[in-house]
Amino acid sequence: MAEGGAPVTMSDVARLAGVSTATVSRVVNGRYGVSASTVAHVRSAIEQLGYETSLVATSLRRSRTNVLGLVTHSFQPYTAEVLKGVMDALSQSGFDLIIYANSDLYGTYSEGWEKRHLARLSGTLTDGCIVVTPWSKLESSTPLVAVDPATDSTVPSVMADNLAGATTAVEHLLDLGHRRIGFIAGRSGLAAALSREEGYRKALTDAGVPIDTTLIGRGDFNPASAVPLARELLSRPDRPTAIFAASDGMALKVVEVAKDLGLSVPGDLSVVGFDNILESALADPGLTTIDQSMYRLGHEAGRMLKSLVCGNWRGPRHIVLPTRLVVRGSTTAPRL
Amino acid sequence: MAEGGAPVTMSDVARLAGVSTATVSRVVNGRYGVSASTVAHVRSAIEQLGYETSLVATSLRRSRTNVLGLVTHSFQPYTAEVLKGVMDALSQSGFDLIIYANSDLYGTYSEGWEKRHLARLSGTLTDGCIVVTPWSKLESSTPLVAVDPATDSTVPSVMADNLAGATTAVEHLLDLGHRRIGFIAGRSGLAAALSREEGYRKALTDAGVPIDTTLIGRGDFNPASAVPLARELLSRPDRPTAIFAASDGMALKVVEVAKDLGLSVPGDLSVVGFDNILESALADPGLTTIDQSMYRLGHEAGRMLKSLVCGNWRGPRHIVLPTRLVVRGSTTAPRL
DNA sequence: GCTGCAAACGTAACCGATAACGATTGCAAC
DNA sequence: GTTGCAATCGTTATCGGTTACGTTTGCAGC
């Protein structure tokens, strides 16, 4: 009966077992004060009708639901990685996870989306939420953890050490002997983009290399945005010998453009990215990049939220995870 | 106030606006019968308190929630593709999507999981559900659509034409001149695995090539399961000149094993997969495969469920989507 | 036989929102 | 002035499950 009638409710069970719904509730929740024979009757009635408690009704009555939420506005590949991390962190914890996705604004993103849906879930359906969004100013009556949040986030958060990662990336190029290093930035206004640019500047400054702002292009993390920027940088007579892009997606586009222009990578141009997405490992040549494990971000966020909900979180409100330089074929020493 | 107190309810709004909750409800739902000035008052109170309707309370009271569910036991990459398809199908439809993921059994899958959670959601929280699971025997009081279901599914479903796809794959190898073609099967008991094996046998039979059962290895769709099978097949003195694997994940492992054994692909061995996952396009050599767009499966499932919920579905109960042969570098004519 | 106590179970209020219904008011038509 | 209709808004039952509280029952102790 895939298209059966009304769902089985607790009162259906109570009627069949000849008891009140209160007793059924006590049996379902394993509470004290029900005789063994009554428990047996009720259980048999539950079995017979195929009864399952309604998440909605329970949520409404109880303050705790043992369900955590995850709210995100889009479903990029990295979101899936975060998700896996969260699920592993919640594994065997007794918490289930609900991911709420809105259809109306998919693609045409508008700020405030998460806020609305957070309010619709928290306090009722979920005991707490993980928010994967670059925007901030979130509030909720239940605990919140933001993954990769905006700069001014007051909400507990988990993010990668973008500053150190970017610094390491550029230091790698400097160590190889590069001095003219271009940079393709991410969308301004995002914490990650800012820190990565700061890391670029810091590494150069620390090495005593003056910063040439004409070597900096403003992308927006969208791979396509890197194409015209790379084309411009690489068409210059005094083109850079290396380019650091604030994301792997943009970095891979840089490689593409370089090849189009007849430049070899890494022979004529070294390229470093940031993120370590799957394509980077499989690309030819492999892309040297900074690994920020989205899986780990999700895992930490899950761990943190779980503890926050249980009221036993003792760690810092903001977690910063280390990054790792992954050297592949896209970088080498510059030609003399 | 990220950690505020109790959530704002409708009666809070009603109190502040000096009206009853009924009036607030009418304003929220844009119903007729409220004076313009009252509407203004209520709206201002809503704004002031930051009120949002509770999904839970609405679900309990109403029969319709405009929320659809998606239940899956694990989060593979292909699940994410399905998800994207579903979300696009639901875009601008007024339906939101909830994905329910259980933590306790993540990894240690047990049958019946979906059934329990379907019961907890349907009839209350969701107006209908998409189920991504190889198991069947599902029931629900609201419409259901299964993606890639088991053989005996009575539930409306969407799946790829596995039989035709597999037949095409093997025909491609036959056309190239191969006659000794190995096969690595998927987990038995799954509809997809069965149909793909049937396609393998059909193509050979149609071509008048006798079936050598010693060339068939039983994997389980898990890439790792293909390793020992490939090793055995390729260590034989009369090793096959081509191998068709029931999934890309397994096919890529076959290529790895072949290389380990000093065989070149496609020189010494042609390999065909099934699925067309991202890695297949990026692998070296590119993997010839059968494209079954998980995105499209999800998209069709979303469209179907939406119509089923609205009661205006006129199509067939079971949708079978065509597949497409994608020829890449991993296949060529056998050496003489 | 009466009291005391605890186990066992039912009753009813409650969670937040909705909708059927009833009550009130305003306004126009006769 | 009265009637009728429609607009407006409050009251209340209701959804399914939980829980504080009250009632009944059984049994031991005096």
Short mmCIF file of N, CA and C in Angstrom, two decimals, chain A residues 1-7 50-60 65-67 73-76 80 83-84 87-88 90-106 108 115-117 119-125 138-144 154-156 278-279 282-283 308 317, chain B residues 1-7 50-60 65-67 73-76 80 83-84 87-88 90-106 108 115-117 119-125 138-144 154-156 278-279 282-283 308 317:
data_model
loop_
_atom_site.label_atom_id
_atom_site.label_comp_id
_atom_site.label_asym_id
_atom_site.label_seq_id
_atom_site.Cartn_x
_atom_site.Cartn_y
_atom_site.Cartn_z
N MET A 1 0.83 -1.21 0.00
CA MET A 1 0.00 0.00 0.00
C MET A 1 0.87 1.26 0.00
N ALA A 2 1.46 1.46 -1.13
CA ALA A 2 2.37 2.60 -1.24
C ALA A 2 1.62 3.92 -1.15
N GLU A 3 0.34 3.89 -1.47
CA GLU A 3 -0.43 5.13 -1.43
C GLU A 3 -1.57 5.01 -0.42
N GLY A 4 -1.23 4.56 0.77
CA GLY A 4 -2.24 4.29 1.78
C GLY A 4 -2.97 5.52 2.23
N GLY A 5 -3.85 5.33 3.19
CA GLY A 5 -4.65 6.45 3.66
C GLY A 5 -3.89 7.31 4.65
N ALA A 6 -4.60 7.69 5.70
CA ALA A 6 -3.97 8.54 6.71
C ALA A 6 -2.91 7.76 7.47
N PRO A 7 -1.90 8.45 7.92
CA PRO A 7 -0.86 7.78 8.68
C PRO A 7 -1.37 7.29 10.03
N GLY A 50 2.19 -0.90 12.36
CA GLY A 50 3.37 -0.28 11.72
C GLY A 50 3.51 1.18 12.13
N TYR A 51 3.27 1.43 13.38
CA TYR A 51 3.29 2.80 13.86
C TYR A 51 4.71 3.33 14.04
N GLU A 52 4.92 4.60 13.65
CA GLU A 52 6.17 5.32 13.94
C GLU A 52 5.81 6.68 14.50
N THR A 53 6.57 7.14 15.49
CA THR A 53 6.25 8.44 16.07
C THR A 53 6.43 9.54 15.03
N SER A 54 5.63 10.54 15.12
CA SER A 54 5.71 11.66 14.19
C SER A 54 6.76 12.66 14.66
N LEU A 55 7.72 12.90 13.81
CA LEU A 55 8.77 13.86 14.14
C LEU A 55 8.18 15.22 14.45
N VAL A 56 7.17 15.59 13.69
CA VAL A 56 6.57 16.91 13.83
C VAL A 56 5.89 17.08 15.17
N ALA A 57 5.06 16.12 15.51
CA ALA A 57 4.32 16.23 16.77
C ALA A 57 5.27 16.22 17.95
N THR A 58 6.26 15.37 17.90
CA THR A 58 7.24 15.32 18.98
C THR A 58 7.99 16.64 19.11
N SER A 59 8.36 17.17 17.97
CA SER A 59 9.10 18.42 17.98
C SER A 59 8.30 19.53 18.63
N LEU A 60 7.04 19.56 18.30
CA LEU A 60 6.19 20.64 18.80
C LEU A 60 6.08 20.59 20.32
N THR A 65 14.75 17.50 20.14
CA THR A 65 14.29 16.61 19.07
C THR A 65 15.38 15.64 18.63
N ASN A 66 16.62 15.90 19.05
CA ASN A 66 17.75 15.09 18.59
C ASN A 66 17.92 15.16 17.08
N VAL A 67 17.54 16.25 16.52
CA VAL A 67 17.77 16.48 15.11
C VAL A 67 18.53 17.80 14.95
N HIS A 73 22.72 27.68 0.91
CA HIS A 73 21.91 28.24 -0.17
C HIS A 73 22.15 27.53 -1.49
N SER A 74 23.29 26.87 -1.62
CA SER A 74 23.53 26.19 -2.88
C SER A 74 24.20 24.86 -2.63
N PHE A 75 24.29 24.06 -3.65
CA PHE A 75 24.91 22.76 -3.45
C PHE A 75 26.10 22.55 -4.34
N GLN A 76 27.17 23.21 -4.00
CA GLN A 76 28.43 23.04 -4.71
C GLN A 76 29.06 21.72 -4.28
N ALA A 80 29.02 19.27 -0.48
CA ALA A 80 28.87 17.84 -0.27
C ALA A 80 29.98 17.30 0.63
N LEU A 83 29.24 18.25 4.12
CA LEU A 83 28.15 17.40 4.56
C LEU A 83 28.65 16.05 5.05
N LYS A 84 29.56 15.47 4.29
CA LYS A 84 30.10 14.17 4.70
C LYS A 84 30.80 14.29 6.04
N MET A 87 28.22 14.52 8.78
CA MET A 87 27.55 13.25 9.03
C MET A 87 28.44 12.29 9.80
N ASP A 88 29.72 12.29 9.45
CA ASP A 88 30.63 11.41 10.18
C ASP A 88 30.76 11.84 11.63
N LEU A 90 28.53 13.20 13.37
CA LEU A 90 27.28 12.90 14.06
C LEU A 90 27.00 11.41 14.15
N SER A 91 27.84 10.64 13.47
CA SER A 91 27.63 9.21 13.42
C SER A 91 27.59 8.62 14.83
N GLN A 92 26.63 7.79 15.07
CA GLN A 92 26.50 7.10 16.36
C GLN A 92 26.26 8.05 17.52
N SER A 93 25.88 9.28 17.24
CA SER A 93 25.71 10.24 18.33
C SER A 93 24.26 10.31 18.78
N GLY A 94 23.38 9.71 18.00
CA GLY A 94 21.97 9.80 18.35
C GLY A 94 21.29 11.00 17.72
N PHE A 95 22.08 11.85 17.10
CA PHE A 95 21.51 13.00 16.39
C PHE A 95 21.30 12.67 14.92
N ASP A 96 20.16 13.02 14.41
CA ASP A 96 19.94 12.93 12.98
C ASP A 96 20.17 14.30 12.38
N LEU A 97 20.22 14.33 11.05
CA LEU A 97 20.53 15.59 10.39
C LEU A 97 19.46 15.91 9.36
N ILE A 98 19.05 17.16 9.34
CA ILE A 98 18.12 17.60 8.31
C ILE A 98 18.80 18.71 7.51
N ILE A 99 18.78 18.55 6.22
CA ILE A 99 19.33 19.60 5.37
C ILE A 99 18.15 20.31 4.73
N TYR A 100 18.10 21.59 4.92
CA TYR A 100 16.97 22.33 4.37
C TYR A 100 17.42 23.12 3.16
N ALA A 101 16.79 22.88 2.05
CA ALA A 101 17.17 23.56 0.82
C ALA A 101 15.97 24.29 0.25
N ASN A 102 16.18 25.50 -0.10
CA ASN A 102 15.11 26.33 -0.63
C ASN A 102 15.17 26.33 -2.15
N SER A 103 14.03 26.23 -2.76
CA SER A 103 14.03 26.11 -4.22
C SER A 103 13.86 27.45 -4.91
N ASP A 104 13.14 28.33 -4.29
CA ASP A 104 12.78 29.55 -4.99
C ASP A 104 13.97 30.41 -5.38
N LEU A 105 14.99 30.36 -4.55
CA LEU A 105 16.08 31.29 -4.78
C LEU A 105 17.34 30.59 -5.24
N TYR A 106 17.21 29.33 -5.57
CA TYR A 106 18.36 28.58 -6.03
C TYR A 106 18.93 29.27 -7.26
N THR A 108 19.48 32.32 -7.90
CA THR A 108 19.32 33.76 -7.71
C THR A 108 19.39 34.07 -6.23
N LYS A 115 18.50 33.25 7.17
CA LYS A 115 17.91 33.80 8.38
C LYS A 115 16.46 33.35 8.51
N ARG A 116 15.74 33.47 7.41
CA ARG A 116 14.34 33.08 7.44
C ARG A 116 14.18 31.60 7.77
N HIS A 117 14.99 30.80 7.11
CA HIS A 117 14.79 29.36 7.29
C HIS A 117 15.32 28.87 8.62
N ALA A 119 14.98 30.50 11.29
CA ALA A 119 13.90 30.79 12.22
C ALA A 119 12.78 29.76 12.10
N ARG A 120 12.59 29.26 10.89
CA ARG A 120 11.51 28.30 10.70
C ARG A 120 11.84 26.94 11.31
N LEU A 121 13.14 26.67 11.40
CA LEU A 121 13.54 25.36 11.91
C LEU A 121 13.85 25.37 13.40
N SER A 122 14.62 26.34 13.79
CA SER A 122 15.15 26.30 15.15
C SER A 122 14.08 26.59 16.18
N GLY A 123 14.26 26.03 17.32
CA GLY A 123 13.28 26.20 18.37
C GLY A 123 12.17 25.20 18.23
N THR A 124 12.09 24.59 17.06
CA THR A 124 11.03 23.60 16.89
C THR A 124 11.61 22.31 16.34
N LEU A 125 11.94 22.33 15.06
CA LEU A 125 12.39 21.09 14.44
C LEU A 125 13.78 20.68 14.89
N LEU A 138 23.57 36.22 11.65
CA LEU A 138 22.58 35.18 11.85
C LEU A 138 22.14 35.19 13.30
N GLU A 139 20.90 34.80 13.52
CA GLU A 139 20.49 34.61 14.90
C GLU A 139 19.49 33.49 14.98
N SER A 140 19.46 32.91 16.15
CA SER A 140 18.64 31.74 16.33
C SER A 140 18.43 31.51 17.81
N SER A 141 17.37 30.82 18.16
CA SER A 141 17.13 30.54 19.56
C SER A 141 17.87 29.28 19.99
N THR A 142 18.44 28.58 19.03
CA THR A 142 19.22 27.38 19.35
C THR A 142 20.65 27.58 18.86
N PRO A 143 21.58 26.76 19.34
CA PRO A 143 22.98 26.95 18.96
C PRO A 143 23.21 26.90 17.45
N LEU A 144 24.22 27.66 17.04
CA LEU A 144 24.54 27.79 15.62
C LEU A 144 26.05 27.62 15.45
N THR A 154 29.63 36.78 14.50
CA THR A 154 29.69 36.65 15.96
C THR A 154 29.33 35.23 16.35
N VAL A 155 28.78 34.51 15.39
CA VAL A 155 28.37 33.13 15.63
C VAL A 155 29.61 32.24 15.73
N PRO A 156 29.57 31.22 16.60
CA PRO A 156 30.67 30.26 16.63
C PRO A 156 30.95 29.74 15.23
N LEU A 278 38.91 18.08 -6.29
CA LEU A 278 39.20 16.82 -6.98
C LEU A 278 39.88 17.05 -8.33
N GLU A 279 39.37 18.00 -9.11
CA GLU A 279 39.89 18.24 -10.44
C GLU A 279 41.38 18.61 -10.42
N LEU A 282 43.60 15.67 -10.70
CA LEU A 282 43.48 14.93 -11.94
C LEU A 282 43.89 15.75 -13.16
N ALA A 283 44.03 17.06 -12.97
CA ALA A 283 44.38 17.92 -14.10
C ALA A 283 45.78 17.60 -14.61
N LEU A 308 27.78 21.91 21.75
CA LEU A 308 27.06 23.13 22.11
C LEU A 308 25.63 22.80 22.53
N ARG A 317 35.34 29.53 20.69
CA ARG A 317 34.14 29.80 19.89
C ARG A 317 34.44 29.82 18.39
N MET B 1 22.02 38.80 18.92
CA MET B 1 21.57 37.82 19.92
C MET B 1 21.52 36.43 19.31
N ALA B 2 22.68 35.93 19.08
CA ALA B 2 22.78 34.63 18.43
C ALA B 2 22.26 33.51 19.32
N GLU B 3 22.24 33.76 20.63
CA GLU B 3 21.80 32.72 21.54
C GLU B 3 20.59 33.19 22.33
N GLY B 4 19.62 33.73 21.62
CA GLY B 4 18.46 34.33 22.26
C GLY B 4 17.63 33.33 23.03
N GLY B 5 16.55 33.82 23.60
CA GLY B 5 15.71 32.95 24.42
C GLY B 5 14.75 32.15 23.57
N ALA B 6 13.51 32.09 24.02
CA ALA B 6 12.52 31.30 23.30
C ALA B 6 12.21 31.96 21.95
N PRO B 7 11.87 31.14 20.97
CA PRO B 7 11.53 31.71 19.67
C PRO B 7 10.25 32.51 19.72
N GLY B 50 10.75 40.06 14.52
CA GLY B 50 11.49 39.13 13.68
C GLY B 50 10.83 37.77 13.62
N TYR B 51 9.52 37.80 13.56
CA TYR B 51 8.76 36.54 13.59
C TYR B 51 8.82 35.79 12.26
N GLU B 52 8.95 34.47 12.36
CA GLU B 52 8.80 33.59 11.19
C GLU B 52 7.90 32.43 11.59
N THR B 53 7.04 31.99 10.67
CA THR B 53 6.13 30.90 11.02
C THR B 53 6.93 29.63 11.29
N SER B 54 6.45 28.85 12.20
CA SER B 54 7.10 27.59 12.54
C SER B 54 6.67 26.50 11.57
N LEU B 55 7.66 25.93 10.93
CA LEU B 55 7.38 24.85 9.98
C LEU B 55 6.66 23.70 10.66
N VAL B 56 7.06 23.42 11.88
CA VAL B 56 6.51 22.29 12.61
C VAL B 56 5.03 22.49 12.93
N ALA B 57 4.74 23.63 13.48
CA ALA B 57 3.34 23.88 13.86
C ALA B 57 2.44 23.89 12.63
N THR B 58 2.92 24.51 11.57
CA THR B 58 2.15 24.55 10.34
C THR B 58 1.92 23.14 9.80
N SER B 59 2.95 22.35 9.84
CA SER B 59 2.85 20.99 9.32
C SER B 59 1.80 20.19 10.08
N LEU B 60 1.80 20.38 11.38
CA LEU B 60 0.88 19.59 12.21
C LEU B 60 -0.57 19.94 11.89
N THR B 65 2.19 21.20 3.19
CA THR B 65 3.28 21.98 3.78
C THR B 65 4.16 22.63 2.73
N ASN B 66 4.00 22.20 1.47
CA ASN B 66 4.86 22.69 0.41
C ASN B 66 6.34 22.37 0.65
N VAL B 67 6.55 21.28 1.35
CA VAL B 67 7.91 20.80 1.54
C VAL B 67 7.97 19.35 1.06
N HIS B 73 20.36 6.83 2.31
CA HIS B 73 21.10 6.29 3.45
C HIS B 73 22.55 6.73 3.45
N SER B 74 23.05 7.14 2.30
CA SER B 74 24.45 7.54 2.28
C SER B 74 24.62 8.73 1.36
N PHE B 75 25.77 9.35 1.42
CA PHE B 75 25.96 10.51 0.58
C PHE B 75 27.14 10.34 -0.36
N GLN B 76 26.94 9.56 -1.37
CA GLN B 76 27.94 9.36 -2.41
C GLN B 76 27.94 10.58 -3.32
N ALA B 80 24.78 13.52 -4.67
CA ALA B 80 24.82 14.97 -4.79
C ALA B 80 24.32 15.41 -6.17
N LEU B 83 20.64 15.16 -6.23
CA LEU B 83 20.14 16.28 -5.45
C LEU B 83 20.06 17.56 -6.26
N LYS B 84 21.10 17.80 -7.03
CA LYS B 84 21.09 19.01 -7.84
C LYS B 84 19.94 18.98 -8.84
N MET B 87 16.71 19.66 -7.06
CA MET B 87 16.56 21.07 -6.69
C MET B 87 16.23 21.93 -7.89
N ASP B 88 16.85 21.64 -9.01
CA ASP B 88 16.52 22.42 -10.20
C ASP B 88 15.08 22.18 -10.63
N LEU B 90 12.67 21.59 -8.76
CA LEU B 90 11.78 22.22 -7.79
C LEU B 90 11.94 23.74 -7.77
N SER B 91 12.93 24.21 -8.50
CA SER B 91 13.21 25.64 -8.52
C SER B 91 11.99 26.42 -8.94
N GLN B 92 11.69 27.45 -8.20
CA GLN B 92 10.57 28.34 -8.53
C GLN B 92 9.22 27.64 -8.46
N SER B 93 9.17 26.49 -7.84
CA SER B 93 7.91 25.75 -7.82
C SER B 93 7.12 26.04 -6.55
N GLY B 94 7.78 26.68 -5.59
CA GLY B 94 7.10 26.93 -4.32
C GLY B 94 7.33 25.80 -3.34
N PHE B 95 7.93 24.73 -3.80
CA PHE B 95 8.24 23.63 -2.89
C PHE B 95 9.66 23.77 -2.36
N ASP B 96 9.82 23.58 -1.07
CA ASP B 96 11.16 23.48 -0.50
C ASP B 96 11.51 22.01 -0.36
N LEU B 97 12.77 21.77 -0.06
CA LEU B 97 13.22 20.39 0.02
C LEU B 97 13.90 20.13 1.36
N ILE B 98 13.56 19.00 1.95
CA ILE B 98 14.25 18.58 3.17
C ILE B 98 14.94 17.26 2.90
N ILE B 99 16.19 17.22 3.23
CA ILE B 99 16.93 15.97 3.09
C ILE B 99 17.13 15.41 4.48
N TYR B 100 16.70 14.21 4.68
CA TYR B 100 16.81 13.64 6.00
C TYR B 100 17.91 12.59 6.01
N ALA B 101 18.88 12.78 6.86
CA ALA B 101 20.00 11.86 6.92
C ALA B 101 20.14 11.32 8.32
N ASN B 102 20.29 10.03 8.41
CA ASN B 102 20.39 9.37 9.70
C ASN B 102 21.85 9.13 10.02
N SER B 103 22.21 9.37 11.25
CA SER B 103 23.62 9.26 11.59
C SER B 103 23.98 7.89 12.14
N ASP B 104 23.05 7.26 12.79
CA ASP B 104 23.41 6.04 13.50
C ASP B 104 23.87 4.93 12.59
N LEU B 105 23.33 4.91 11.41
CA LEU B 105 23.60 3.76 10.56
C LEU B 105 24.44 4.13 9.36
N TYR B 106 24.96 5.33 9.39
CA TYR B 106 25.80 5.77 8.28
C TYR B 106 26.98 4.81 8.13
N THR B 108 27.11 1.65 8.25
CA THR B 108 26.64 0.30 8.57
C THR B 108 25.17 0.22 8.19
N LYS B 115 12.31 3.16 5.55
CA LYS B 115 10.91 2.93 5.89
C LYS B 115 10.55 3.67 7.17
N ARG B 116 11.39 3.54 8.16
CA ARG B 116 11.13 4.20 9.44
C ARG B 116 11.06 5.71 9.27
N HIS B 117 12.04 6.23 8.55
CA HIS B 117 12.10 7.69 8.46
C HIS B 117 11.04 8.27 7.54
N ALA B 119 8.10 7.14 7.42
CA ALA B 119 6.92 7.21 8.27
C ALA B 119 6.99 8.42 9.21
N ARG B 120 8.19 8.76 9.62
CA ARG B 120 8.32 9.88 10.54
C ARG B 120 8.08 11.22 9.85
N LEU B 121 8.34 11.24 8.55
CA LEU B 121 8.21 12.50 7.83
C LEU B 121 6.87 12.66 7.14
N SER B 122 6.48 11.62 6.44
CA SER B 122 5.33 11.77 5.55
C SER B 122 4.04 11.83 6.35
N GLY B 123 3.11 12.51 5.77
CA GLY B 123 1.84 12.68 6.44
C GLY B 123 1.88 13.86 7.36
N THR B 124 3.08 14.32 7.65
CA THR B 124 3.16 15.48 8.53
C THR B 124 4.09 16.53 7.92
N LEU B 125 5.38 16.26 7.99
CA LEU B 125 6.32 17.28 7.54
C LEU B 125 6.32 17.48 6.04
N LEU B 138 8.62 0.02 0.03
CA LEU B 138 8.39 1.25 0.75
C LEU B 138 6.91 1.54 0.80
N GLU B 139 6.49 2.20 1.85
CA GLU B 139 5.11 2.65 1.87
C GLU B 139 5.02 3.98 2.61
N SER B 140 4.02 4.72 2.23
CA SER B 140 3.89 6.05 2.79
C SER B 140 2.48 6.53 2.55
N SER B 141 2.03 7.45 3.37
CA SER B 141 0.68 7.98 3.17
C SER B 141 0.70 9.13 2.16
N THR B 142 1.90 9.56 1.75
CA THR B 142 2.01 10.60 0.74
C THR B 142 2.78 10.04 -0.46
N PRO B 143 2.69 10.73 -1.60
CA PRO B 143 3.34 10.21 -2.81
C PRO B 143 4.84 9.98 -2.62
N LEU B 144 5.32 8.99 -3.34
CA LEU B 144 6.72 8.60 -3.27
C LEU B 144 7.27 8.44 -4.68
N THR B 154 7.19 -1.31 -6.42
CA THR B 154 5.85 -0.97 -6.89
C THR B 154 5.67 0.54 -6.86
N VAL B 155 6.60 1.20 -6.20
CA VAL B 155 6.56 2.65 -6.08
C VAL B 155 6.93 3.29 -7.43
N PRO B 156 6.28 4.41 -7.77
CA PRO B 156 6.69 5.13 -8.98
C PRO B 156 8.18 5.38 -8.96
N LEU B 278 32.73 12.12 -12.75
CA LEU B 278 33.70 13.18 -13.07
C LEU B 278 35.11 12.63 -13.31
N GLU B 279 35.56 11.72 -12.47
CA GLU B 279 36.90 11.19 -12.56
C GLU B 279 37.15 10.52 -13.92
N LEU B 282 38.47 12.88 -16.43
CA LEU B 282 39.77 13.45 -16.11
C LEU B 282 40.88 12.40 -16.05
N ALA B 283 40.51 11.14 -16.00
CA ALA B 283 41.51 10.07 -15.89
C ALA B 283 42.38 10.02 -17.14
N LEU B 308 2.78 14.55 -8.89
CA LEU B 308 2.02 13.56 -8.10
C LEU B 308 1.37 14.24 -6.91
N ARG B 317 4.04 5.51 -14.63
CA ARG B 317 4.47 5.36 -13.24
C ARG B 317 5.96 5.05 -13.13
#
